[in-house]
């Protein structure tokens, strides 16, 4: 029989163990969320990360090794984004009747997302490159990284800020909308899709299918708009 | 299921080719999404065949963000000394953006619905 050390040295570098770990962590996180009644603070992404991080730390596994396994999951974000076409199609009638609210909420939400980030960062006296990395935080990661690079931010910092924004949006949207007594699922979903891209959209799907569809539209449209708006806002506000 | 995956990946691929070929700043998957909507418009019966698989994907959308989320933990050092200020900015800005967009959505909906009613 092989000894534990050599077995581990084989497993630790194979994609299998980190792929399995990620799925197990998510299953635990998701069933915990369901059992608790899907409260906003029990975000499955956040809980999974908090379960996996100590495992990586204990086994002294670096992120590159982890990602060799986890990349198969990460890759599916592409086809999953394409799959958002289905809820969009299913809700085409209501979408057609709310084109004006959609476009206005998109423009206003997108400008406030980037503009408030820039102004608040200035008010807090954050360094310029941090401020520039922060501006595209509400749009989906690949777009945000491209914008950040284009305006002179730090793409690595933007990547972290984008994911944190997604988790913040996903955790705050339900209590915020409930507090304001907003019952229109279209408006609720759209708001979280503009402010918190895919992670916000995932939360919206967890709560209500119509909210999910509108969050998906908002995320897709904001990917288009943010790349136009952020460079302009940076020029005006800095 | 395989048909659905083939179609989703095909749309994404065409989206990537278009985005990169023309140097658009739009990500390939977002163009792929638009392409699939056009396809559904042309062939509406497609929706019923795609739905079982896309529903599984979309109800587990959170799962797909876990690898990127783990990446954040390893990279928390980039937040360095500005960490707390950055978190405050992120929370405020995200909430402000949601408030602005939800208020606009409801406001515009109210105006347009009253006009057509």
mmCIF file of C-alpha atoms in Angstrom:
data_model
loop_
_atom_site.group_PDB
_atom_site.id
_atom_site.type_symbol
_atom_site.label_atom_id
_atom_site.label_comp_id
_atom_site.label_asym_id
_atom_site.label_seq_id
_atom_site.Cartn_x
_atom_site.Cartn_y
_atom_site.Cartn_z
ATOM 1 C CA UNK A 1 0.000 0.000 0.000
ATOM 2 C CA UNK A 2 1.199 3.495 -0.848
ATOM 3 C CA UNK A 3 1.882 5.718 2.124
ATOM 4 C CA UNK A 4 -0.321 8.685 2.891
ATOM 5 C CA UNK A 5 2.310 11.242 1.902
ATOM 6 C CA UNK A 6 2.724 9.980 -1.640
ATOM 7 C CA UNK A 7 -1.009 9.486 -2.027
ATOM 8 C CA UNK A 8 -1.518 13.091 -0.945
ATOM 9 C CA UNK A 9 1.192 14.404 -3.224
ATOM 10 C CA UNK A 10 -0.630 12.720 -6.099
ATOM 11 C CA UNK A 11 -4.102 13.926 -5.073
ATOM 12 C CA UNK A 12 -3.046 17.466 -4.209
ATOM 13 C CA UNK A 13 -1.939 18.152 -7.760
ATOM 14 C CA UNK A 14 -4.822 16.413 -9.543
ATOM 15 C CA UNK A 15 -7.922 18.435 -10.505
ATOM 16 C CA UNK A 16 -10.148 15.749 -8.969
ATOM 17 C CA UNK A 17 -9.705 16.644 -5.313
ATOM 18 C CA UNK A 18 -10.351 20.398 -5.689
ATOM 19 C CA UNK A 19 -13.258 19.858 -8.026
ATOM 20 C CA UNK A 20 -14.801 17.478 -5.489
ATOM 21 C CA UNK A 21 -14.031 19.831 -2.589
ATOM 22 C CA UNK A 22 -15.761 22.709 -4.389
ATOM 23 C CA UNK A 23 -18.875 20.659 -5.121
ATOM 24 C CA UNK A 24 -19.056 19.283 -1.574
ATOM 25 C CA UNK A 25 -18.587 22.742 -0.049
ATOM 26 C CA UNK A 26 -21.345 24.140 -2.239
ATOM 27 C CA UNK A 27 -23.719 21.258 -1.433
ATOM 28 C CA UNK A 28 -23.161 21.844 2.291
ATOM 29 C CA UNK A 29 -23.584 25.629 1.881
ATOM 30 C CA UNK A 30 -26.665 25.287 -0.308
ATOM 31 C CA UNK A 31 -28.431 22.771 1.920
ATOM 32 C CA UNK A 32 -27.640 24.925 4.961
ATOM 33 C CA UNK A 33 -29.105 27.950 3.138
ATOM 34 C CA UNK A 34 -32.225 25.967 2.227
ATOM 35 C CA UNK A 35 -32.673 24.620 5.740
ATOM 36 C CA UNK A 36 -32.409 28.141 7.131
ATOM 37 C CA UNK A 37 -35.040 29.338 4.624
ATOM 38 C CA UNK A 38 -32.539 31.037 2.260
ATOM 39 C CA UNK A 39 -31.919 34.086 4.447
ATOM 40 C CA UNK A 40 -29.938 36.819 2.622
ATOM 41 C CA UNK A 41 -26.908 36.567 4.915
ATOM 42 C CA UNK A 42 -26.518 32.834 4.243
ATOM 43 C CA UNK A 43 -25.193 33.464 0.745
ATOM 44 C CA UNK A 44 -24.106 30.136 -0.806
ATOM 45 C CA UNK A 45 -21.087 31.664 -2.620
ATOM 46 C CA UNK A 46 -19.835 33.300 0.560
ATOM 47 C CA UNK A 47 -20.431 30.203 2.703
ATOM 48 C CA UNK A 48 -18.716 27.905 0.170
ATOM 49 C CA UNK A 49 -15.685 30.194 0.071
ATOM 50 C CA UNK A 50 -15.529 30.240 3.873
ATOM 51 C CA UNK A 51 -15.607 26.431 3.879
ATOM 52 C CA UNK A 52 -12.944 25.991 1.190
ATOM 53 C CA UNK A 53 -10.472 28.664 2.320
ATOM 54 C CA UNK A 54 -9.464 26.898 5.585
ATOM 55 C CA UNK A 55 -9.033 23.595 3.707
ATOM 56 C CA UNK A 56 -6.605 25.275 1.301
ATOM 57 C CA UNK A 57 -4.836 26.948 4.196
ATOM 58 C CA UNK A 58 -4.449 23.715 6.200
ATOM 59 C CA UNK A 59 -3.194 21.750 3.208
ATOM 60 C CA UNK A 60 -0.923 24.620 2.092
ATOM 61 C CA UNK A 61 -2.502 24.563 -1.347
ATOM 62 C CA UNK A 62 -2.008 27.687 -3.443
ATOM 63 C CA UNK A 63 -4.774 29.170 -5.551
ATOM 64 C CA UNK A 64 -3.170 28.121 -8.857
ATOM 65 C CA UNK A 65 -3.297 24.460 -7.796
ATOM 66 C CA UNK A 66 -6.860 24.833 -6.523
ATOM 67 C CA UNK A 67 -7.933 26.532 -9.734
ATOM 68 C CA UNK A 68 -6.603 23.675 -11.869
ATOM 69 C CA UNK A 69 -9.528 21.671 -10.526
ATOM 70 C CA UNK A 70 -11.998 24.499 -10.016
ATOM 71 C CA UNK A 71 -11.509 25.925 -13.520
ATOM 72 C CA UNK A 72 -13.982 23.361 -14.878
ATOM 73 C CA UNK A 73 -16.693 24.982 -12.770
ATOM 74 C CA UNK A 74 -15.487 28.515 -13.518
ATOM 75 C CA UNK A 75 -15.599 27.740 -17.238
ATOM 76 C CA UNK A 76 -19.346 27.054 -17.044
ATOM 77 C CA UNK A 77 -19.996 30.749 -16.282
ATOM 78 C CA UNK A 78 -19.782 31.331 -20.048
ATOM 79 C CA UNK A 79 -22.534 28.912 -21.154
ATOM 80 C CA UNK A 80 -24.547 29.901 -18.032
ATOM 81 C CA UNK A 81 -24.523 33.526 -19.221
ATOM 82 C CA UNK A 82 -25.776 32.385 -22.632
ATOM 83 C CA UNK A 83 -28.482 30.349 -20.838
ATOM 84 C CA UNK A 84 -29.905 33.630 -19.450
ATOM 85 C CA UNK A 85 -31.485 33.951 -22.903
ATOM 86 C CA UNK A 86 -34.185 31.484 -21.805
ATOM 87 C CA UNK A 87 -35.732 33.485 -18.911
ATOM 88 C CA UNK A 88 -35.378 36.583 -21.068
ATOM 89 C CA UNK A 89 -37.325 34.829 -23.821
ATOM 90 C CA UNK A 90 -39.920 33.431 -21.404
ATOM 91 C CA UNK A 91 -40.617 36.937 -20.082
ATOM 92 C CA UNK A 92 -40.536 38.677 -23.465
ATOM 93 C CA UNK A 93 -44.118 39.970 -23.169
ATOM 94 C CA UNK A 94 -43.604 41.776 -19.858
ATOM 95 C CA UNK A 95 -40.153 42.937 -20.987
ATOM 96 C CA UNK A 96 -41.636 44.452 -24.138
ATOM 97 C CA UNK A 97 -44.160 46.342 -22.021
ATOM 98 C CA UNK A 98 -41.465 47.672 -19.672
ATOM 99 C CA UNK A 99 -38.807 48.826 -22.120
ATOM 100 C CA UNK A 100 -38.894 52.418 -20.812
ATOM 101 C CA UNK A 101 -38.401 51.507 -17.099
ATOM 102 C CA UNK A 102 -35.681 49.023 -18.090
ATOM 103 C CA UNK A 103 -33.651 51.498 -20.122
ATOM 104 C CA UNK A 104 -34.022 54.375 -17.646
ATOM 105 C CA UNK A 105 -33.233 52.205 -14.620
ATOM 106 C CA UNK A 106 -30.224 50.845 -16.489
ATOM 107 C CA UNK A 107 -28.765 54.259 -17.278
ATOM 108 C CA UNK A 108 -29.436 55.711 -13.814
ATOM 109 C CA UNK A 109 -28.313 52.583 -11.932
ATOM 110 C CA UNK A 110 -25.151 52.242 -13.973
ATOM 111 C CA UNK A 111 -24.153 55.902 -13.576
ATOM 112 C CA UNK A 112 -24.818 55.818 -9.819
ATOM 113 C CA UNK A 113 -22.884 52.529 -9.438
ATOM 114 C CA UNK A 114 -19.726 53.936 -11.022
ATOM 115 C CA UNK A 115 -20.169 57.608 -10.078
ATOM 116 C CA UNK A 116 -20.853 56.983 -6.388
ATOM 117 C CA UNK A 117 -17.867 54.616 -6.206
ATOM 118 C CA UNK A 118 -15.587 57.303 -7.645
ATOM 119 C CA UNK A 119 -16.953 60.109 -5.442
ATOM 120 C CA UNK A 120 -16.988 58.034 -2.247
ATOM 121 C CA UNK A 121 -13.456 56.782 -2.904
ATOM 122 C CA UNK A 122 -12.361 60.396 -3.317
ATOM 123 C CA UNK A 123 -14.133 61.424 -0.139
ATOM 124 C CA UNK A 124 -12.312 58.643 1.722
ATOM 125 C CA UNK A 125 -9.005 59.821 0.235
ATOM 126 C CA UNK A 126 -8.247 56.523 -1.476
ATOM 127 C CA UNK A 127 -5.282 56.501 -3.879
ATOM 128 C CA UNK A 128 -5.955 57.191 -7.560
ATOM 129 C CA UNK A 129 -5.193 53.676 -8.824
ATOM 130 C CA UNK A 130 -7.552 52.202 -6.198
ATOM 131 C CA UNK A 131 -10.234 54.684 -7.261
ATOM 132 C CA UNK A 132 -9.815 53.705 -10.916
ATOM 133 C CA UNK A 133 -9.915 50.004 -10.034
ATOM 134 C CA UNK A 134 -13.157 50.587 -8.152
ATOM 135 C CA UNK A 135 -15.101 52.419 -10.867
ATOM 136 C CA UNK A 136 -16.237 49.389 -12.945
ATOM 137 C CA UNK A 137 -17.018 47.186 -9.894
ATOM 138 C CA UNK A 138 -20.732 46.665 -10.674
ATOM 139 C CA UNK A 139 -20.298 45.034 -14.047
ATOM 140 C CA UNK A 140 -19.494 41.428 -14.845
ATOM 141 C CA UNK A 141 -15.841 40.428 -14.199
ATOM 142 C CA UNK A 142 -14.459 40.135 -17.765
ATOM 143 C CA UNK A 143 -15.835 43.584 -18.700
ATOM 144 C CA UNK A 144 -14.713 45.159 -15.421
ATOM 145 C CA UNK A 145 -11.141 43.898 -15.842
ATOM 146 C CA UNK A 146 -10.964 45.262 -19.380
ATOM 147 C CA UNK A 147 -12.256 48.693 -18.290
ATOM 148 C CA UNK A 148 -9.941 48.816 -15.279
ATOM 149 C CA UNK A 149 -6.924 48.124 -17.464
ATOM 150 C CA UNK A 150 -8.066 50.684 -20.025
ATOM 151 C CA UNK A 151 -8.408 53.558 -17.539
ATOM 152 C CA UNK A 152 -5.237 52.770 -15.591
ATOM 153 C CA UNK A 153 -6.578 50.753 -12.663
ATOM 154 C CA UNK A 154 -5.203 47.512 -11.236
ATOM 155 C CA UNK A 155 -7.073 44.555 -12.799
ATOM 156 C CA UNK A 156 -6.122 42.214 -9.901
ATOM 157 C CA UNK A 157 -7.710 44.630 -7.415
ATOM 158 C CA UNK A 158 -10.748 45.106 -9.667
ATOM 159 C CA UNK A 159 -11.263 41.314 -9.748
ATOM 160 C CA UNK A 160 -11.503 41.234 -5.947
ATOM 161 C CA UNK A 161 -13.742 44.336 -5.798
ATOM 162 C CA UNK A 162 -16.129 42.923 -8.431
ATOM 163 C CA UNK A 163 -16.669 39.681 -6.504
ATOM 164 C CA UNK A 164 -17.067 41.540 -3.189
ATOM 165 C CA UNK A 165 -19.626 43.875 -4.820
ATOM 166 C CA UNK A 166 -21.568 40.847 -6.069
ATOM 167 C CA UNK A 167 -21.681 39.293 -2.610
ATOM 168 C CA UNK A 168 -22.609 42.630 -0.970
ATOM 169 C CA UNK A 169 -25.456 43.158 -3.455
ATOM 170 C CA UNK A 170 -26.700 39.583 -3.029
ATOM 171 C CA UNK A 171 -26.711 39.881 0.767
ATOM 172 C CA UNK A 172 -28.255 43.373 1.008
ATOM 173 C CA UNK A 173 -30.890 43.318 -1.757
ATOM 174 C CA UNK A 174 -33.617 41.371 0.066
ATOM 175 C CA UNK A 175 -33.584 43.294 3.375
ATOM 176 C CA UNK A 176 -33.256 46.609 1.497
ATOM 177 C CA UNK A 177 -36.215 45.962 -0.828
ATOM 178 C CA UNK A 178 -38.345 44.499 1.961
ATOM 179 C CA UNK A 179 -37.625 47.530 4.121
ATOM 180 C CA UNK A 180 -38.778 49.823 1.303
ATOM 181 C CA UNK A 181 -41.826 47.559 0.747
ATOM 182 C CA UNK A 182 -41.033 47.084 -2.927
ATOM 183 C CA UNK A 183 -43.111 44.199 -4.215
ATOM 184 C CA UNK A 184 -42.442 44.490 -7.949
ATOM 185 C CA UNK A 185 -40.134 41.518 -8.718
ATOM 186 C CA UNK A 186 -39.120 43.110 -12.002
ATOM 187 C CA UNK A 187 -37.794 46.246 -10.284
ATOM 188 C CA UNK A 188 -36.133 44.278 -7.461
ATOM 189 C CA UNK A 189 -34.397 41.897 -9.854
ATOM 190 C CA UNK A 190 -33.349 44.647 -12.217
ATOM 191 C CA UNK A 191 -31.779 46.702 -9.424
ATOM 192 C CA UNK A 192 -29.626 43.846 -8.139
ATOM 193 C CA UNK A 193 -28.575 42.888 -11.677
ATOM 194 C CA UNK A 194 -27.354 46.438 -12.392
ATOM 195 C CA UNK A 195 -25.563 46.865 -9.064
ATOM 196 C CA UNK A 196 -24.235 43.356 -8.437
ATOM 197 C CA UNK A 197 -23.913 41.539 -11.826
ATOM 198 C CA UNK A 198 -23.951 37.710 -11.875
ATOM 199 C CA UNK A 199 -23.755 37.038 -8.148
ATOM 200 C CA UNK A 200 -26.710 39.386 -7.634
ATOM 201 C CA UNK A 201 -28.492 37.610 -10.500
ATOM 202 C CA UNK A 202 -27.849 34.234 -8.842
ATOM 203 C CA UNK A 203 -29.454 35.590 -5.661
ATOM 204 C CA UNK A 204 -32.441 36.873 -7.647
ATOM 205 C CA UNK A 205 -32.992 33.424 -9.177
ATOM 206 C CA UNK A 206 -32.899 31.990 -5.664
ATOM 207 C CA UNK A 207 -35.770 34.265 -4.640
ATOM 208 C CA UNK A 208 -38.055 34.563 -7.665
ATOM 209 C CA UNK A 209 -37.862 33.522 -11.363
ATOM 210 C CA UNK A 210 -39.143 36.887 -12.661
ATOM 211 C CA UNK A 211 -36.601 38.739 -10.508
ATOM 212 C CA UNK A 212 -33.954 36.393 -11.929
ATOM 213 C CA UNK A 213 -34.960 37.131 -15.514
ATOM 214 C CA UNK A 214 -34.829 40.894 -14.933
ATOM 215 C CA UNK A 215 -31.518 40.646 -13.079
ATOM 216 C CA UNK A 216 -30.123 38.750 -16.069
ATOM 217 C CA UNK A 217 -31.262 41.473 -18.485
ATOM 218 C CA UNK A 218 -29.807 44.157 -16.229
ATOM 219 C CA UNK A 219 -26.473 42.360 -15.978
ATOM 220 C CA UNK A 220 -26.213 41.849 -19.735
ATOM 221 C CA UNK A 221 -27.203 45.446 -20.573
ATOM 222 C CA UNK A 222 -24.909 46.848 -17.897
ATOM 223 C CA UNK A 223 -21.998 44.937 -19.432
ATOM 224 C CA UNK A 224 -22.605 47.005 -22.564
ATOM 225 C CA UNK A 225 -23.225 50.325 -20.852
ATOM 226 C CA UNK A 226 -20.505 50.330 -18.180
ATOM 227 C CA UNK A 227 -17.738 50.123 -20.762
ATOM 228 C CA UNK A 228 -19.086 53.322 -22.322
ATOM 229 C CA UNK A 229 -19.967 55.178 -19.117
ATOM 230 C CA UNK A 230 -16.972 54.561 -16.844
ATOM 231 C CA UNK A 231 -14.314 56.204 -19.040
ATOM 232 C CA UNK A 232 -16.585 59.284 -19.362
ATOM 233 C CA UNK A 233 -17.300 59.481 -15.621
ATOM 234 C CA UNK A 234 -13.605 59.125 -14.851
ATOM 235 C CA UNK A 235 -12.904 62.084 -17.110
ATOM 236 C CA UNK A 236 -15.655 64.238 -15.538
ATOM 237 C CA UNK A 237 -15.300 63.323 -11.886
ATOM 238 C CA UNK A 238 -11.532 63.132 -11.457
ATOM 239 C CA UNK B 1 -28.895 17.908 -22.328
ATOM 240 C CA UNK B 2 -25.993 17.472 -24.760
ATOM 241 C CA UNK B 3 -27.932 19.322 -27.452
ATOM 242 C CA UNK B 4 -28.494 22.209 -25.071
ATOM 243 C CA UNK B 5 -24.834 22.325 -24.068
ATOM 244 C CA UNK B 6 -23.772 22.182 -27.676
ATOM 245 C CA UNK B 7 -26.035 25.096 -28.533
ATOM 246 C CA UNK B 8 -24.988 27.186 -25.497
ATOM 247 C CA UNK B 9 -21.298 26.641 -26.236
ATOM 248 C CA UNK B 10 -21.865 27.279 -29.934
ATOM 249 C CA UNK B 11 -23.539 30.627 -29.162
ATOM 250 C CA UNK B 12 -20.729 31.535 -26.783
ATOM 251 C CA UNK B 13 -18.116 30.583 -29.377
ATOM 252 C CA UNK B 14 -19.765 32.718 -32.061
ATOM 253 C CA UNK B 15 -20.020 35.518 -29.492
ATOM 254 C CA UNK B 16 -16.304 35.243 -28.643
ATOM 255 C CA UNK B 17 -15.341 35.197 -32.314
ATOM 256 C CA UNK B 18 -17.465 38.287 -33.015
ATOM 257 C CA UNK B 19 -16.276 40.154 -29.894
ATOM 258 C CA UNK B 20 -12.599 39.458 -30.493
ATOM 259 C CA UNK B 21 -12.794 39.712 -34.264
ATOM 260 C CA UNK B 22 -14.288 43.205 -34.125
ATOM 261 C CA UNK B 23 -12.463 44.252 -30.962
ATOM 262 C CA UNK B 24 -15.688 44.882 -28.996
ATOM 263 C CA UNK B 25 -15.442 45.467 -25.261
ATOM 264 C CA UNK B 26 -18.544 43.300 -24.783
ATOM 265 C CA UNK B 27 -17.753 39.803 -23.462
ATOM 266 C CA UNK B 28 -18.374 36.870 -25.807
ATOM 267 C CA UNK B 29 -20.971 35.177 -23.553
ATOM 268 C CA UNK B 30 -23.106 38.356 -23.509
ATOM 269 C CA UNK B 31 -23.098 38.438 -27.314
ATOM 270 C CA UNK B 32 -23.858 34.696 -27.220
ATOM 271 C CA UNK B 33 -26.884 35.454 -25.008
ATOM 272 C CA UNK B 34 -28.171 37.982 -27.560
ATOM 273 C CA UNK B 35 -27.595 35.471 -30.336
ATOM 274 C CA UNK B 36 -29.598 32.810 -28.500
ATOM 275 C CA UNK B 37 -32.497 35.248 -28.005
ATOM 276 C CA UNK B 38 -32.497 35.868 -31.770
ATOM 277 C CA UNK B 39 -32.422 32.106 -32.373
ATOM 278 C CA UNK B 40 -35.376 31.616 -30.019
ATOM 279 C CA UNK B 41 -37.221 34.304 -31.965
ATOM 280 C CA UNK B 42 -36.586 32.417 -35.192
ATOM 281 C CA UNK B 43 -37.336 28.951 -33.761
ATOM 282 C CA UNK B 44 -39.707 29.358 -30.761
ATOM 283 C CA UNK B 45 -40.064 25.570 -30.266
ATOM 284 C CA UNK B 46 -36.396 25.519 -29.240
ATOM 285 C CA UNK B 47 -37.295 27.003 -25.833
ATOM 286 C CA UNK B 48 -39.105 23.888 -24.613
ATOM 287 C CA UNK B 49 -36.180 21.671 -25.528
ATOM 288 C CA UNK B 50 -33.556 23.885 -23.900
ATOM 289 C CA UNK B 51 -35.471 24.663 -20.714
ATOM 290 C CA UNK B 52 -34.821 21.473 -18.653
ATOM 291 C CA UNK B 53 -31.040 21.963 -18.836
ATOM 292 C CA UNK B 54 -30.960 25.767 -18.590
ATOM 293 C CA UNK B 55 -33.177 25.600 -15.501
ATOM 294 C CA UNK B 56 -30.667 23.314 -13.784
ATOM 295 C CA UNK B 57 -27.825 25.677 -14.731
ATOM 296 C CA UNK B 58 -29.605 28.841 -13.597
ATOM 297 C CA UNK B 59 -30.907 27.485 -10.279
ATOM 298 C CA UNK B 60 -27.294 26.566 -9.454
ATOM 299 C CA UNK B 61 -25.781 29.776 -10.803
ATOM 300 C CA UNK B 62 -24.248 30.617 -7.398
ATOM 301 C CA UNK B 63 -22.159 27.451 -7.568
ATOM 302 C CA UNK B 64 -20.312 28.695 -10.639
ATOM 303 C CA UNK B 65 -19.022 31.753 -8.762
ATOM 304 C CA UNK B 66 -17.327 29.733 -6.012
ATOM 305 C CA UNK B 67 -13.896 29.357 -7.737
ATOM 306 C CA UNK B 68 -13.726 33.129 -8.359
ATOM 307 C CA UNK B 69 -14.837 33.720 -4.770
ATOM 308 C CA UNK B 70 -12.042 31.528 -3.436
ATOM 309 C CA UNK B 71 -9.660 33.628 -5.543
ATOM 310 C CA UNK B 72 -10.699 36.684 -3.540
ATOM 311 C CA UNK B 73 -9.542 35.093 -0.272
ATOM 312 C CA UNK B 74 -6.080 34.497 -1.724
ATOM 313 C CA UNK B 75 -5.961 38.058 -3.024
ATOM 314 C CA UNK B 76 -7.270 39.939 0.015
ATOM 315 C CA UNK B 77 -3.761 41.365 0.407
ATOM 316 C CA UNK B 78 -4.392 43.665 -2.582
ATOM 317 C CA UNK B 79 -6.928 45.517 -0.429
ATOM 318 C CA UNK B 80 -3.980 46.249 1.924
ATOM 319 C CA UNK B 81 -4.358 49.226 4.253
ATOM 320 C CA UNK B 82 -7.399 50.565 2.422
ATOM 321 C CA UNK B 83 -9.462 47.454 3.227
ATOM 322 C CA UNK B 84 -12.004 48.993 5.609
ATOM 323 C CA UNK B 85 -12.502 52.174 3.575
ATOM 324 C CA UNK B 86 -12.930 50.060 0.424
ATOM 325 C CA UNK B 87 -15.549 47.859 2.058
ATOM 326 C CA UNK B 88 -17.503 50.906 3.232
ATOM 327 C CA UNK B 89 -17.349 52.414 -0.271
ATOM 328 C CA UNK B 90 -18.479 49.114 -1.817
ATOM 329 C CA UNK B 91 -21.449 48.711 0.522
ATOM 330 C CA UNK B 92 -22.599 52.347 0.169
ATOM 331 C CA UNK B 93 -22.123 52.466 -3.582
ATOM 332 C CA UNK B 94 -23.878 49.122 -4.163
ATOM 333 C CA UNK B 95 -26.853 50.118 -2.007
ATOM 334 C CA UNK B 96 -27.041 53.569 -3.664
ATOM 335 C CA UNK B 97 -27.002 51.999 -7.103
ATOM 336 C CA UNK B 98 -29.799 49.569 -6.180
ATOM 337 C CA UNK B 99 -31.871 52.398 -4.685
ATOM 338 C CA UNK B 100 -31.373 54.621 -7.745
ATOM 339 C CA UNK B 101 -32.258 51.885 -10.170
ATOM 340 C CA UNK B 102 -35.277 50.531 -8.267
ATOM 341 C CA UNK B 103 -36.667 54.071 -7.808
ATOM 342 C CA UNK B 104 -36.170 54.856 -11.504
ATOM 343 C CA UNK B 105 -37.750 51.573 -12.573
ATOM 344 C CA UNK B 106 -40.846 52.086 -10.440
ATOM 345 C CA UNK B 107 -41.087 55.794 -11.220
ATOM 346 C CA UNK B 108 -40.871 55.350 -14.987
ATOM 347 C CA UNK B 109 -43.212 52.362 -14.886
ATOM 348 C CA UNK B 110 -45.761 54.451 -12.995
ATOM 349 C CA UNK B 111 -45.548 57.313 -15.512
ATOM 350 C CA UNK B 112 -45.733 55.102 -18.616
ATOM 351 C CA UNK B 113 -48.529 52.900 -17.240
ATOM 352 C CA UNK B 114 -50.602 55.898 -16.266
ATOM 353 C CA UNK B 115 -50.192 57.361 -19.724
ATOM 354 C CA UNK B 116 -51.296 54.185 -21.487
ATOM 355 C CA UNK B 117 -54.131 53.486 -19.003
#
